[in-house]
XYZ file of C-alpha atoms in Angstrom:
774
model
C 34.044 -125.168 -176.444
C 36.920 -122.833 -175.773
C 37.502 -120.144 -178.340
C 40.658 -120.580 -180.409
C 42.298 -117.185 -180.648
C 43.767 -115.818 -183.854
C 47.512 -115.251 -183.935
C 48.931 -112.306 -182.020
C 51.442 -109.797 -183.210
C 54.988 -111.125 -182.779
C 56.387 -110.630 -179.312
C 59.431 -111.454 -177.273
C 59.363 -112.050 -173.545
C 61.249 -109.578 -171.352
C 61.892 -109.443 -167.645
C 58.624 -107.623 -166.988
C 56.341 -109.571 -169.286
C 55.636 -109.596 -173.030
C 56.970 -106.764 -175.120
C 56.968 -106.200 -178.830
C 60.359 -106.909 -180.380
C 62.401 -103.683 -180.229
C 62.766 -101.899 -183.533
C 65.892 -100.273 -184.749
C 65.919 -96.516 -184.092
C 67.239 -93.829 -186.441
C 70.542 -92.333 -185.325
C 71.047 -89.433 -187.717
C 70.296 -86.062 -186.178
C 69.322 -84.475 -189.494
C 66.670 -87.079 -190.353
C 63.229 -87.103 -188.838
C 61.470 -90.402 -188.120
C 58.745 -91.356 -190.551
C 55.091 -91.390 -189.611
C 55.185 -95.206 -189.443
C 58.301 -95.090 -187.218
C 56.502 -92.827 -184.756
C 53.379 -94.995 -184.706
C 55.455 -98.141 -184.166
C 57.294 -96.451 -181.291
C 54.027 -95.454 -179.617
C 52.684 -99.000 -180.016
C 55.733 -100.394 -178.201
C 55.844 -97.904 -175.321
C 54.643 -99.325 -172.006
C 54.430 -95.955 -170.307
C 53.501 -92.444 -171.389
C 55.279 -91.305 -174.525
C 55.195 -87.668 -175.577
C 57.202 -85.358 -177.824
C 60.256 -85.447 -175.532
C 60.379 -89.259 -175.458
C 60.022 -89.452 -179.249
C 62.844 -86.949 -179.752
C 65.096 -88.876 -177.357
C 64.323 -92.252 -178.976
C 65.131 -91.017 -182.505
C 68.042 -88.774 -181.469
C 66.302 -85.629 -182.733
C 68.164 -82.523 -181.554
C 68.547 -78.825 -182.241
C 66.445 -77.248 -184.940
C 65.167 -80.671 -185.982
C 63.009 -80.653 -182.841
C 60.934 -77.837 -184.398
C 60.376 -79.990 -187.470
C 59.447 -82.948 -185.266
C 56.863 -80.799 -183.478
C 55.419 -79.747 -186.834
C 55.256 -83.398 -187.981
C 53.479 -84.469 -184.795
C 50.973 -81.614 -185.195
C 50.296 -82.708 -188.782
C 49.709 -86.291 -187.642
C 47.295 -85.055 -184.994
C 45.453 -82.900 -187.565
C 45.247 -85.912 -189.896
C 43.728 -87.977 -187.109
C 46.675 -90.361 -186.735
C 47.602 -89.201 -183.227
C 45.619 -88.274 -180.162
C 46.402 -87.150 -176.648
C 48.540 -84.364 -175.233
C 52.126 -83.379 -175.985
C 53.201 -85.394 -172.928
C 51.096 -88.452 -173.739
C 50.732 -89.133 -177.449
C 49.267 -92.319 -178.866
C 47.981 -93.761 -182.098
C 44.302 -92.972 -182.542
C 42.075 -95.840 -181.465
C 44.913 -97.913 -180.039
C 45.379 -99.206 -176.520
C 48.631 -98.998 -174.576
C 50.409 -102.292 -173.753
C 49.367 -102.053 -170.082
C 46.201 -100.283 -169.001
C 43.283 -100.258 -166.587
C 40.130 -102.011 -167.785
C 36.591 -102.181 -166.467
C 34.899 -105.573 -166.830
C 31.525 -104.661 -168.331
C 29.872 -107.966 -169.229
C 30.195 -111.319 -170.901
C 29.905 -112.653 -174.424
C 27.671 -115.494 -175.637
C 30.159 -118.064 -174.289
C 30.187 -116.506 -170.830
C 33.722 -115.113 -171.198
C 34.378 -111.767 -169.541
C 34.500 -108.680 -171.729
C 36.162 -105.439 -170.657
C 36.548 -101.907 -171.964
C 39.248 -99.350 -171.202
C 38.555 -97.368 -168.039
C 39.919 -94.230 -169.727
C 39.106 -93.543 -173.376
C 38.979 -90.498 -175.611
C 35.540 -90.656 -177.180
C 36.614 -88.567 -180.117
C 38.506 -91.722 -181.156
C 35.230 -93.574 -181.614
C 33.656 -96.308 -179.548
C 35.961 -97.929 -176.965
C 37.045 -101.404 -178.086
C 35.713 -104.542 -176.424
C 38.483 -106.721 -174.978
C 38.425 -110.434 -174.127
C 39.700 -111.049 -170.583
C 41.848 -114.185 -170.384
C 41.032 -115.158 -166.811
C 42.944 -118.441 -167.091
C 46.130 -116.401 -167.608
C 45.706 -114.341 -164.456
C 48.697 -114.431 -162.149
C 48.691 -117.252 -159.583
C 47.975 -114.940 -156.661
C 44.955 -113.507 -158.496
C 43.596 -116.973 -159.351
C 43.860 -118.043 -155.720
C 42.121 -114.893 -154.516
C 38.764 -113.444 -155.500
C 37.578 -114.334 -158.993
C 37.376 -111.526 -161.542
C 33.756 -110.576 -162.166
C 31.559 -108.056 -163.922
C 32.078 -104.617 -162.399
C 35.707 -105.242 -161.424
C 38.519 -102.933 -162.465
C 41.727 -104.701 -163.468
C 45.235 -103.748 -164.488
C 45.955 -105.837 -167.555
C 48.525 -106.448 -170.273
C 46.989 -105.886 -173.728
C 47.646 -108.098 -176.730
C 46.443 -106.905 -180.132
C 45.376 -109.707 -182.465
C 46.446 -109.731 -186.095
C 42.823 -110.330 -187.054
C 39.530 -110.269 -185.198
C 38.419 -113.470 -183.437
C 35.115 -115.218 -184.074
C 33.309 -112.667 -181.865
C 34.867 -109.758 -183.717
C 37.264 -108.813 -180.902
C 40.689 -107.370 -181.736
C 42.212 -107.318 -178.243
C 42.909 -109.765 -175.438
C 43.822 -108.835 -171.882
C 46.029 -110.782 -169.463
C 45.055 -109.669 -165.935
C 47.904 -108.447 -163.752
C 45.875 -107.517 -160.659
C 42.366 -106.699 -159.534
C 42.074 -103.058 -158.493
C 39.863 -101.798 -155.659
C 36.313 -101.194 -156.834
C 35.029 -97.660 -157.014
C 32.867 -96.989 -153.967
C 30.235 -95.471 -156.213
C 29.813 -95.681 -159.975
C 28.949 -92.386 -161.614
C 25.376 -93.044 -162.665
C 22.467 -90.687 -163.122
C 19.262 -89.952 -165.004
C 19.768 -87.888 -168.151
C 17.371 -84.980 -168.719
C 17.475 -83.479 -172.208
C 17.076 -79.766 -172.984
C 15.197 -78.556 -176.045
C 18.094 -76.246 -176.954
C 20.580 -79.141 -176.908
C 22.609 -80.803 -174.225
C 21.041 -81.492 -170.887
C 21.739 -82.413 -167.298
C 22.208 -85.532 -165.207
C 20.182 -86.012 -162.039
C 21.901 -87.916 -159.225
C 20.821 -91.381 -158.089
C 22.653 -91.053 -154.771
C 20.524 -89.395 -152.085
C 23.678 -87.869 -150.598
C 24.335 -86.000 -153.845
C 21.644 -83.363 -154.371
C 23.092 -81.464 -157.322
C 22.759 -82.058 -161.046
C 25.620 -82.064 -163.571
C 25.421 -80.172 -166.849
C 26.072 -81.954 -170.154
C 27.101 -79.979 -173.215
C 25.748 -80.739 -176.631
C 28.082 -83.297 -178.183
C 28.766 -85.007 -174.850
C 25.349 -86.676 -174.571
C 26.191 -89.852 -176.504
C 23.049 -91.762 -177.451
C 21.177 -90.788 -174.295
C 17.514 -89.883 -174.478
C 15.463 -88.055 -171.895
C 14.908 -90.256 -168.823
C 17.710 -92.725 -169.608
C 19.906 -94.125 -166.881
C 23.458 -93.295 -167.947
C 27.004 -93.887 -166.831
C 29.116 -90.744 -167.053
C 32.391 -89.166 -166.077
C 33.199 -85.642 -165.003
C 35.269 -83.573 -167.396
C 37.270 -80.462 -166.649
C 35.530 -77.573 -164.920
C 34.030 -74.812 -167.019
C 34.565 -71.100 -166.620
C 32.180 -70.992 -163.665
C 34.304 -73.680 -161.926
C 31.455 -76.173 -162.360
C 32.295 -79.769 -163.260
C 30.620 -80.897 -166.463
C 29.525 -84.430 -167.285
C 30.024 -86.569 -170.352
C 27.774 -89.560 -171.043
C 29.760 -92.779 -171.438
C 27.041 -95.416 -171.678
C 23.254 -95.620 -171.853
C 21.807 -98.322 -169.594
C 18.067 -98.166 -170.260
C 15.099 -96.126 -169.138
C 13.576 -96.995 -165.738
C 10.443 -94.957 -166.529
C 9.811 -96.615 -169.885
C 10.424 -100.110 -168.531
C 8.491 -99.474 -165.311
C 11.535 -100.938 -163.611
C 12.990 -98.434 -161.213
C 15.115 -101.278 -159.825
C 17.226 -100.906 -162.980
C 19.007 -98.050 -161.211
C 20.043 -100.180 -158.242
C 21.049 -103.095 -160.489
C 23.545 -100.948 -162.379
C 24.616 -98.816 -159.424
C 25.699 -101.915 -157.494
C 26.988 -103.903 -160.466
C 24.489 -106.727 -159.915
C 24.686 -109.311 -162.744
C 21.325 -109.039 -164.468
C 21.157 -111.062 -167.674
C 22.394 -114.649 -167.878
C 25.023 -115.375 -170.548
C 23.723 -117.447 -173.441
C 26.063 -120.304 -172.498
C 24.567 -120.473 -168.984
C 21.015 -120.511 -170.382
C 22.033 -123.213 -172.865
C 23.540 -125.317 -170.065
C 20.363 -125.015 -168.006
C 18.115 -125.879 -170.951
C 20.193 -129.003 -171.635
C 19.584 -130.413 -168.138
C 17.619 -133.658 -168.072
C 14.893 -134.508 -165.523
C 16.144 -136.545 -162.566
C 15.696 -140.268 -162.027
C 14.019 -141.388 -158.781
C 16.206 -144.504 -158.667
C 18.427 -144.878 -155.590
C 16.482 -142.182 -153.731
C 14.346 -142.583 -150.625
C 10.703 -142.401 -151.721
C 8.758 -139.690 -149.844
C 6.015 -139.361 -152.441
C 3.514 -140.931 -150.086
C 4.247 -138.355 -147.387
C 1.910 -135.316 -147.593
C 4.601 -132.657 -147.626
C 3.260 -129.104 -147.985
C 4.824 -125.972 -149.422
C 3.656 -122.918 -147.437
C 4.852 -119.623 -148.918
C 3.828 -115.997 -149.513
C 0.987 -115.520 -151.992
C 3.390 -113.955 -154.503
C 6.318 -116.375 -153.921
C 8.542 -116.665 -156.966
C 10.254 -119.917 -155.981
C 9.248 -122.905 -153.868
C 12.265 -124.707 -152.481
C 11.058 -126.019 -149.089
C 8.270 -128.312 -147.904
C 7.292 -129.529 -144.422
C 5.515 -132.438 -142.755
C 4.933 -133.518 -139.150
C 3.331 -136.447 -137.357
C 3.201 -137.724 -133.784
C 6.090 -140.028 -132.934
C 4.833 -143.587 -132.416
C 7.909 -144.562 -130.397
C 6.643 -145.400 -126.870
C 9.918 -144.011 -125.501
C 9.047 -140.570 -126.902
C 5.467 -140.016 -125.764
C 4.109 -136.673 -126.893
C 7.029 -136.258 -129.306
C 6.918 -135.500 -133.029
C 8.605 -136.449 -136.275
C 9.250 -133.430 -138.478
C 10.464 -133.650 -142.076
C 11.855 -130.633 -143.891
C 12.439 -131.332 -147.594
C 14.537 -128.931 -149.681
C 14.909 -128.817 -153.466
C 17.975 -130.803 -154.557
C 19.683 -128.016 -156.486
C 23.080 -129.731 -156.169
C 21.829 -132.497 -158.471
C 21.545 -129.986 -161.321
C 24.144 -127.340 -160.479
C 27.434 -129.226 -160.362
C 30.683 -127.758 -159.125
C 32.776 -126.089 -161.829
C 30.010 -125.813 -164.434
C 29.001 -122.518 -166.006
C 25.805 -122.626 -163.961
C 27.845 -122.993 -160.781
C 30.244 -120.163 -161.630
C 27.333 -117.861 -162.464
C 25.531 -118.737 -159.220
C 28.676 -118.082 -157.195
C 29.185 -114.751 -158.941
C 25.644 -113.667 -158.073
C 25.750 -115.073 -154.542
C 21.992 -114.808 -154.035
C 18.771 -113.773 -155.680
C 17.839 -110.101 -155.331
C 14.173 -109.305 -154.662
C 12.758 -105.972 -155.812
C 9.100 -104.912 -155.653
C 8.977 -104.846 -159.455
C 11.039 -107.938 -160.293
C 13.556 -110.552 -159.175
C 17.163 -110.871 -160.273
C 17.547 -114.634 -159.707
C 20.669 -116.562 -158.760
C 19.743 -119.392 -161.112
C 18.021 -119.406 -164.522
C 14.256 -119.904 -164.651
C 14.628 -123.429 -166.032
C 16.008 -124.429 -162.598
C 14.370 -122.014 -160.163
C 10.823 -122.211 -161.571
C 10.858 -125.663 -163.122
C 13.317 -128.444 -162.308
C 13.880 -127.426 -158.677
C 10.561 -125.795 -157.857
C 8.586 -128.097 -155.553
C 5.442 -127.941 -157.646
C 2.159 -129.297 -156.431
C 1.605 -132.993 -157.295
C 4.811 -133.263 -159.332
C 7.806 -135.496 -158.577
C 10.888 -133.553 -157.523
C 14.324 -134.495 -156.166
C 15.024 -133.260 -152.655
C 17.487 -133.363 -149.805
C 15.405 -133.944 -146.685
C 16.099 -134.020 -142.968
C 13.970 -136.196 -140.673
C 14.057 -134.828 -137.116
C 12.699 -136.349 -133.909
C 11.576 -133.950 -131.150
C 10.350 -134.735 -127.660
C 7.191 -133.316 -126.117
C 9.111 -130.219 -125.003
C 10.435 -129.473 -128.502
C 13.989 -130.639 -127.823
C 15.607 -132.441 -130.762
C 16.613 -136.013 -129.923
C 18.161 -137.040 -133.239
C 18.000 -136.469 -136.976
C 19.034 -137.980 -140.312
C 19.444 -136.632 -143.844
C 17.903 -138.372 -146.854
C 18.428 -137.922 -150.566
C 14.872 -138.463 -151.681
C 12.092 -137.991 -154.201
C 8.963 -136.142 -153.069
C 5.605 -134.954 -154.387
C 4.107 -131.842 -152.813
C 0.569 -132.613 -151.612
C -0.446 -128.957 -151.893
C 0.894 -125.465 -152.468
C -0.557 -123.195 -149.781
C -0.100 -119.563 -148.860
C 0.561 -118.545 -145.273
C -2.860 -116.943 -145.126
C -4.692 -120.016 -146.471
C -2.943 -122.394 -144.067
C -3.547 -120.076 -141.099
C -7.195 -119.605 -142.034
C -7.679 -123.378 -142.093
C -6.234 -123.763 -138.593
C -8.409 -120.872 -137.390
C -11.556 -122.616 -138.668
C -11.999 -121.115 -142.146
C -11.099 -124.245 -144.109
C -10.816 -123.977 -147.897
C -11.701 -126.796 -150.262
C -8.008 -127.448 -150.879
C -7.183 -127.602 -147.166
C -10.138 -129.766 -146.081
C -8.622 -133.174 -146.971
C -5.268 -132.102 -145.472
C -6.436 -131.019 -142.039
C -5.951 -134.238 -140.069
C -3.140 -135.809 -142.090
C -0.959 -132.711 -142.543
C -2.025 -129.316 -141.175
C -3.070 -130.108 -137.582
C 0.021 -132.263 -136.913
C 2.198 -129.415 -138.187
C 0.671 -126.950 -135.737
C 0.884 -129.469 -132.895
C 4.581 -130.033 -133.601
C 5.127 -126.290 -133.798
C 3.553 -125.843 -130.359
C 6.265 -128.110 -128.935
C 9.028 -126.406 -130.917
C 7.886 -122.961 -129.812
C 8.215 -124.009 -126.155
C 11.830 -124.998 -126.783
C 12.387 -121.758 -128.678
C 11.089 -119.688 -125.771
C 13.389 -121.579 -123.430
C 16.342 -120.995 -125.755
C 15.606 -117.276 -125.757
C 16.679 -115.886 -129.160
C 16.658 -112.129 -129.677
C 12.982 -111.209 -129.973
C 12.858 -107.969 -131.960
C 9.473 -106.728 -133.131
C 10.020 -104.641 -136.253
C 7.199 -105.104 -138.765
C 8.333 -104.918 -142.386
C 6.400 -102.781 -144.826
C 5.493 -104.225 -148.196
C 5.035 -102.124 -151.316
C 2.123 -103.050 -153.570
C 2.422 -101.963 -157.200
C -0.303 -101.271 -159.726
C -0.428 -102.635 -163.273
C 1.943 -99.903 -164.456
C 4.569 -100.616 -161.813
C 3.699 -97.603 -159.679
C 3.179 -97.702 -155.932
C -0.496 -98.214 -155.160
C -0.143 -98.552 -151.380
C 2.199 -99.608 -148.599
C 1.012 -102.257 -146.155
C 2.336 -104.050 -143.078
C 1.520 -107.749 -143.568
C 0.107 -109.461 -140.501
C 2.588 -111.716 -138.709
C 0.911 -115.152 -138.456
C 1.687 -118.365 -136.601
C 2.077 -119.909 -140.069
C 5.096 -117.637 -140.632
C 6.574 -118.579 -137.262
C 5.978 -122.295 -137.880
C 7.912 -122.331 -141.153
C 10.633 -120.112 -139.701
C 11.210 -122.380 -136.683
C 11.237 -125.576 -138.740
C 13.741 -124.044 -141.160
C 15.961 -123.008 -138.222
C 15.897 -126.554 -136.846
C 16.850 -127.957 -140.267
C 19.713 -125.472 -140.508
C 20.979 -126.483 -137.065
C 20.813 -130.165 -138.035
C 22.919 -129.479 -141.144
C 25.620 -127.692 -139.154
C 25.690 -130.413 -136.496
C 25.950 -133.210 -139.063
C 28.809 -131.587 -140.939
C 30.694 -130.652 -137.809
C 30.343 -134.209 -136.480
C 31.611 -135.581 -139.814
C 34.517 -133.090 -139.731
C 33.516 -131.891 -143.191
C 34.414 -128.269 -144.002
C 31.392 -126.022 -144.335
C 30.293 -122.406 -144.471
C 28.555 -121.435 -141.229
C 26.063 -118.624 -140.806
C 27.602 -116.700 -137.918
C 26.467 -113.695 -135.912
C 28.887 -112.087 -133.482
C 27.856 -110.481 -130.209
C 27.591 -106.665 -130.122
C 30.867 -104.738 -129.913
C 31.872 -102.986 -126.692
C 31.519 -99.598 -128.390
C 27.951 -100.285 -129.528
C 27.001 -101.673 -126.142
C 28.286 -98.543 -124.415
C 26.260 -96.304 -126.736
C 23.191 -98.486 -126.181
C 23.565 -98.355 -122.389
C 23.868 -94.577 -122.464
C 20.703 -94.305 -124.554
C 18.729 -96.719 -122.380
C 19.675 -94.660 -119.319
C 17.691 -91.751 -120.790
C 14.629 -94.029 -120.560
C 15.511 -95.247 -117.040
C 16.313 -98.675 -118.496
C 19.448 -100.507 -117.447
C 21.382 -103.054 -119.495
C 23.586 -105.340 -117.368
C 27.275 -104.479 -117.427
C 28.293 -108.088 -117.949
C 30.779 -108.687 -120.760
C 29.010 -111.960 -121.658
C 25.509 -110.766 -122.467
C 22.938 -113.181 -123.830
C 19.920 -112.294 -125.994
C 17.665 -112.701 -122.952
C 19.142 -109.493 -121.462
C 17.958 -107.562 -124.525
C 14.606 -109.361 -124.448
C 13.947 -108.105 -120.911
C 14.535 -104.557 -122.122
C 12.243 -105.149 -125.116
C 9.496 -106.467 -122.850
C 9.681 -103.347 -120.654
C 9.654 -101.153 -123.762
C 6.151 -102.372 -124.648
C 4.844 -99.932 -122.039
C 6.376 -96.949 -123.877
C 4.406 -94.768 -126.319
C 6.845 -95.841 -129.082
C 8.162 -99.342 -128.279
C 9.527 -99.654 -131.811
C 12.091 -96.990 -130.868
C 13.846 -99.359 -128.447
C 13.560 -102.211 -130.946
C 15.331 -100.121 -133.585
C 18.107 -98.928 -131.279
C 18.789 -102.476 -130.087
C 18.817 -103.653 -133.719
C 21.411 -100.989 -134.571
C 23.607 -102.211 -131.727
C 23.846 -105.706 -133.208
C 26.610 -107.043 -135.410
C 25.816 -108.063 -138.978
C 25.447 -111.778 -139.699
C 27.813 -113.255 -142.283
C 29.111 -116.467 -143.818
C 32.366 -117.935 -142.554
C 34.057 -121.378 -142.457
C 35.128 -120.611 -138.868
C 32.330 -120.967 -136.337
C 31.614 -118.512 -133.515
C 27.918 -119.364 -133.180
C 24.867 -117.237 -133.884
C 24.266 -114.644 -131.149
C 20.838 -113.483 -132.307
C 19.392 -116.991 -132.517
C 21.347 -118.070 -129.405
C 22.695 -121.128 -131.217
C 26.159 -122.689 -131.041
C 26.029 -124.243 -134.514
C 24.138 -122.821 -137.464
C 24.360 -123.012 -141.259
C 22.033 -122.096 -144.108
C 20.554 -125.209 -145.728
C 16.950 -124.422 -146.654
C 17.124 -122.067 -149.677
C 19.597 -123.336 -152.311
C 17.557 -121.857 -155.168
C 18.250 -118.329 -153.952
C 21.401 -118.562 -151.768
C 24.762 -119.973 -152.864
C 25.710 -120.639 -149.218
C 22.896 -123.205 -148.983
C 24.072 -124.912 -152.163
C 27.553 -125.280 -150.614
C 26.016 -126.837 -147.494
C 24.042 -129.298 -149.664
C 27.232 -130.334 -151.426
C 29.019 -130.695 -148.097
C 26.240 -132.980 -146.798
C 26.365 -135.086 -149.964
C 30.128 -135.455 -149.515
C 29.995 -136.163 -145.779
C 27.168 -138.707 -145.974
C 28.270 -140.259 -149.281
C 24.956 -139.486 -150.923
C 26.320 -139.122 -154.446
C 29.200 -138.006 -156.653
C 28.040 -134.383 -156.856
C 29.181 -133.304 -153.412
C 31.654 -130.634 -152.341
C 34.754 -130.895 -154.527
C 38.326 -131.054 -153.269
C 39.056 -127.879 -155.219
C 36.225 -125.987 -153.444
C 37.447 -126.597 -149.895
C 40.625 -124.409 -149.987
C 38.541 -121.501 -151.291
C 35.715 -121.673 -148.746
C 36.970 -118.620 -146.820
C 37.163 -116.514 -150.000
C 33.816 -117.827 -151.226
C 32.197 -117.046 -147.862
C 33.459 -113.467 -148.036
C 32.251 -113.059 -151.620
C 28.725 -114.268 -150.863
C 28.603 -112.182 -147.677
C 29.491 -109.143 -149.779
C 26.874 -110.128 -152.362
C 24.254 -110.348 -149.612
C 25.083 -106.840 -148.383
C 25.010 -105.581 -151.958
C 21.554 -107.096 -152.450
C 20.246 -105.605 -149.201
C 21.484 -102.145 -150.170
C 19.999 -102.422 -153.670
C 16.625 -103.588 -152.334
C 16.521 -100.805 -149.737
C 17.462 -98.108 -152.247
C 14.831 -99.301 -154.717
C 12.112 -99.084 -152.073
C 13.288 -95.547 -151.243
C 13.085 -94.545 -154.923
C 9.643 -96.080 -155.412
C 8.208 -94.294 -152.389
C 9.905 -91.018 -153.360
C 8.317 -91.282 -156.824
C 4.988 -91.994 -155.120
C 5.275 -88.759 -153.104
C 6.736 -86.579 -155.865
C 3.417 -84.889 -156.706
C 2.559 -84.101 -153.073
C 4.952 -81.210 -152.444
C 3.740 -78.972 -149.561
C 1.547 -81.759 -148.164
C 1.790 -82.449 -144.422
C 2.357 -85.864 -142.859
C 2.577 -87.446 -139.442
C 5.757 -89.306 -138.635
C 8.375 -89.831 -135.992
C 12.075 -89.133 -135.674
C 13.914 -92.254 -136.862
C 17.477 -90.928 -136.724
C 19.441 -88.045 -135.276
C 22.777 -86.711 -136.529
C 24.680 -83.486 -135.960
C 23.473 -82.259 -139.365
C 19.770 -82.917 -138.846
C 16.913 -85.356 -138.306
C 15.670 -88.354 -140.251
C 11.886 -88.644 -140.131
C 9.897 -91.781 -141.016
C 6.323 -91.183 -142.167
C 3.542 -93.148 -140.506
C 1.535 -93.511 -143.729
C 4.158 -94.979 -146.065
C 7.286 -95.582 -144.017
C 9.110 -93.079 -146.248
C 12.348 -91.717 -144.799
C 13.231 -88.059 -145.281
C 15.771 -85.583 -143.963
C 15.286 -82.370 -141.977
C 18.420 -80.153 -142.039
C 19.324 -78.799 -138.608
C 19.511 -75.309 -140.122
C 15.708 -75.372 -140.598
C 14.857 -76.191 -136.977
C 14.863 -72.599 -135.693
C 17.015 -69.706 -134.485
C 18.619 -71.595 -131.603
C 22.016 -73.286 -131.590
C 21.391 -77.053 -131.551
C 23.814 -79.475 -129.926
C 23.923 -83.125 -130.917
C 23.755 -85.326 -127.815
C 24.821 -88.676 -129.213
C 24.028 -90.909 -126.251
C 20.519 -89.434 -125.990
C 20.013 -89.517 -129.784
C 18.821 -85.915 -129.582
C 19.340 -82.382 -130.881
C 18.965 -79.852 -128.069
C 18.695 -76.065 -128.356
C 21.312 -74.400 -126.131
C 19.170 -71.390 -125.179
C 15.647 -72.736 -125.332
C 16.290 -76.349 -124.399
C 13.996 -77.315 -127.270
C 14.677 -81.008 -127.887
C 14.160 -83.296 -130.869
C 14.829 -86.901 -129.839
C 14.765 -90.267 -131.522
C 11.222 -91.632 -131.456
C 9.468 -88.280 -130.970
C 6.244 -87.877 -132.995
C 6.381 -84.953 -135.429
C 4.337 -83.354 -138.178
C 6.310 -82.449 -141.285
C 5.802 -80.654 -144.582
C 7.175 -82.200 -147.774
C 9.636 -79.708 -149.273
C 11.592 -81.544 -151.986
C 11.698 -84.960 -153.672
C 14.320 -86.398 -156.026
C 12.840 -89.770 -157.112
C 15.934 -90.976 -158.963
C 17.969 -90.662 -155.754
C 15.197 -91.697 -153.359
C 15.861 -88.399 -151.579
C 13.136 -86.632 -149.607
C 13.453 -83.385 -147.631
C 11.015 -82.291 -144.932
C 10.403 -79.260 -142.784
C 9.340 -79.937 -139.184
C 6.114 -78.154 -138.203
C 6.059 -79.498 -134.639
C 7.956 -77.741 -131.853
C 10.440 -79.825 -129.930
C 10.015 -80.835 -126.310
C 10.771 -78.015 -123.868
C 13.447 -78.210 -121.176
C 17.207 -77.906 -120.845
C 20.059 -80.127 -121.839
C 20.340 -81.381 -118.294
C 16.914 -83.026 -118.510
C 18.516 -85.662 -120.732
C 20.490 -88.174 -118.726
C 24.043 -88.374 -120.000
C 23.787 -85.036 -121.793
C 25.464 -82.727 -119.242
C 29.006 -83.653 -120.162
C 28.386 -82.673 -123.796
C 27.016 -79.228 -123.068
C 30.028 -77.155 -123.980
C 31.809 -79.494 -126.331
C 32.775 -77.447 -129.422
C 31.933 -78.322 -132.974
C 28.836 -80.394 -132.233
C 26.105 -77.871 -132.959
C 24.647 -75.921 -135.829
C 23.061 -72.488 -135.979
C 20.628 -71.468 -138.637
């Protein structure tokens, strides 16, 4: 139920918004304003108000100005005023218009903000209720205000605190651009008092000093938010702790740093949890009954959610000899998460689940993700399923979507399912071999033939997986084996996604596509120049298809480091995104593609489910009329959330591995050059996949030139060359775990030669400003 606010202080509406009714000013030059007059004036002022403005407002002139100065000084000494002589204000009060930072939500899910600028000698900054329903029309139609946003807002002080104890409300005027990087760090206390703040950004390798009295409630090891105060006598910026966010070491959750650094919503508001707990189990009435179909969930051993199941059988239609029927059933999240509910708004705000080695930040509460919508073994669950018919060559002939009820016949891991097909059949798999597992692999054999003919981009870049011990520390880093079971599920999910896009496009129902643009001309040029150094040639056609890259990748298998070419081609690709306008998916070589198969962890998939329900008239919980005009904005928001999640996951892995290596200073490692810039080399270790930096100034006495197209640093005199992909031995010099920063020294000499031995390098030989000397 909406909170009924207490009465506000009386106000009259002016041309620029709400202003307190103007008070009558004193006119006599020989009379000073009273203390209350001055405080009332400061409360009313919409801009900065200092001594000069007070004197002008109360007509204080001549010698009376000296008395006014003395009165203002007395009020400051008494603690009634704060600020500078040019910007005075009542202690503990907010100006009528100010910048706020949205920091969280209350128990009802309403946004709470705090002033972006606050004098901490005035006490704790006040919490402010953000009235999002009173945002200006252009703000309501644009991106929704969320946690982490900075807003310009009009402040209303309440005559008495509301039921949550809040004394201020804020009417948003506009959303301000987000800071590119929040000032966060790890506080390290000193025995003598005060301390320092270690950076969490690997690009920032210095620490900031914190004087005693500016440490807030921070304890050693705490993650803190801080600001930088004025420079000290040594021209060094000092830090002041603003907020304590928890201790990653104590909680064994190093991902806490990334969560706060990227403003990822972590805890669910009480109102969202309450809404999820109040959900009732579904009714199987009016649903297609698939409970007799042995659908299987096949997932990683440590999967945290199970939202897809698969089944296949030979098609008995004599007109489709050798063909297969494939069913992909997906958890019916739309049945529980209805448009406009608190659950829906929270899911949209999060955009997707974020997966860290030490925990998951889910898009939906556990009641939904691990219970109502998890396709548990031998339990009835609602699903949205697609039944697809393929011919013997793996080409799809037709499909249909069903709103159904299913019962998973078994929960299997990739490894268990693959082992069964390979002849090592477990007790659980034995009764499923002929009725479920073998038909799946037979159908996949047909689908894989069609996939090979389609020719999607075939990059081979194994992903490392971090295994943690009981205390949350890195125990080892492994490269999981890529199995046919993985490829089977991947291809069946792709086909289901294609079917969803085709159905919605045919029904002319708006949807959010998953699009992937072709590489830009600039990236293609850089890629061609690099490939020339390997005597590889990429066609000059302006309409390249993935098969052109695949031919290069196939040739690269003969190189000592084929992963080098895979990585460079990956870097040349555009980034996939969500968009209501379709341009196809370049990497998959598909004309129509949408995400349908993971609505528990991706909001885009939930939107596609709702669109299908609307288009096929499968229920009243489909895509709402009010959602359609905002699809472009929503697509951008969830694309941004996806990039945020990827950055947070990557940074957390970097920090975990850096912490793992922190006690191995001076140790030597084998690795290879994974990146080359004018300032140095990035080296990836063979053992752990850790990435570290080698400053160019440590490479030797020569002057090194950066040859961009060759991805190399070349010594001008010696011709010594360090190139992308080269194997190197390095010594570990420095580690900053909180920032995930690692610094190496190269012990291996570079390849010998001259700059001319690199194709494409000659024209860069004398270009100024591209080299560094030790």
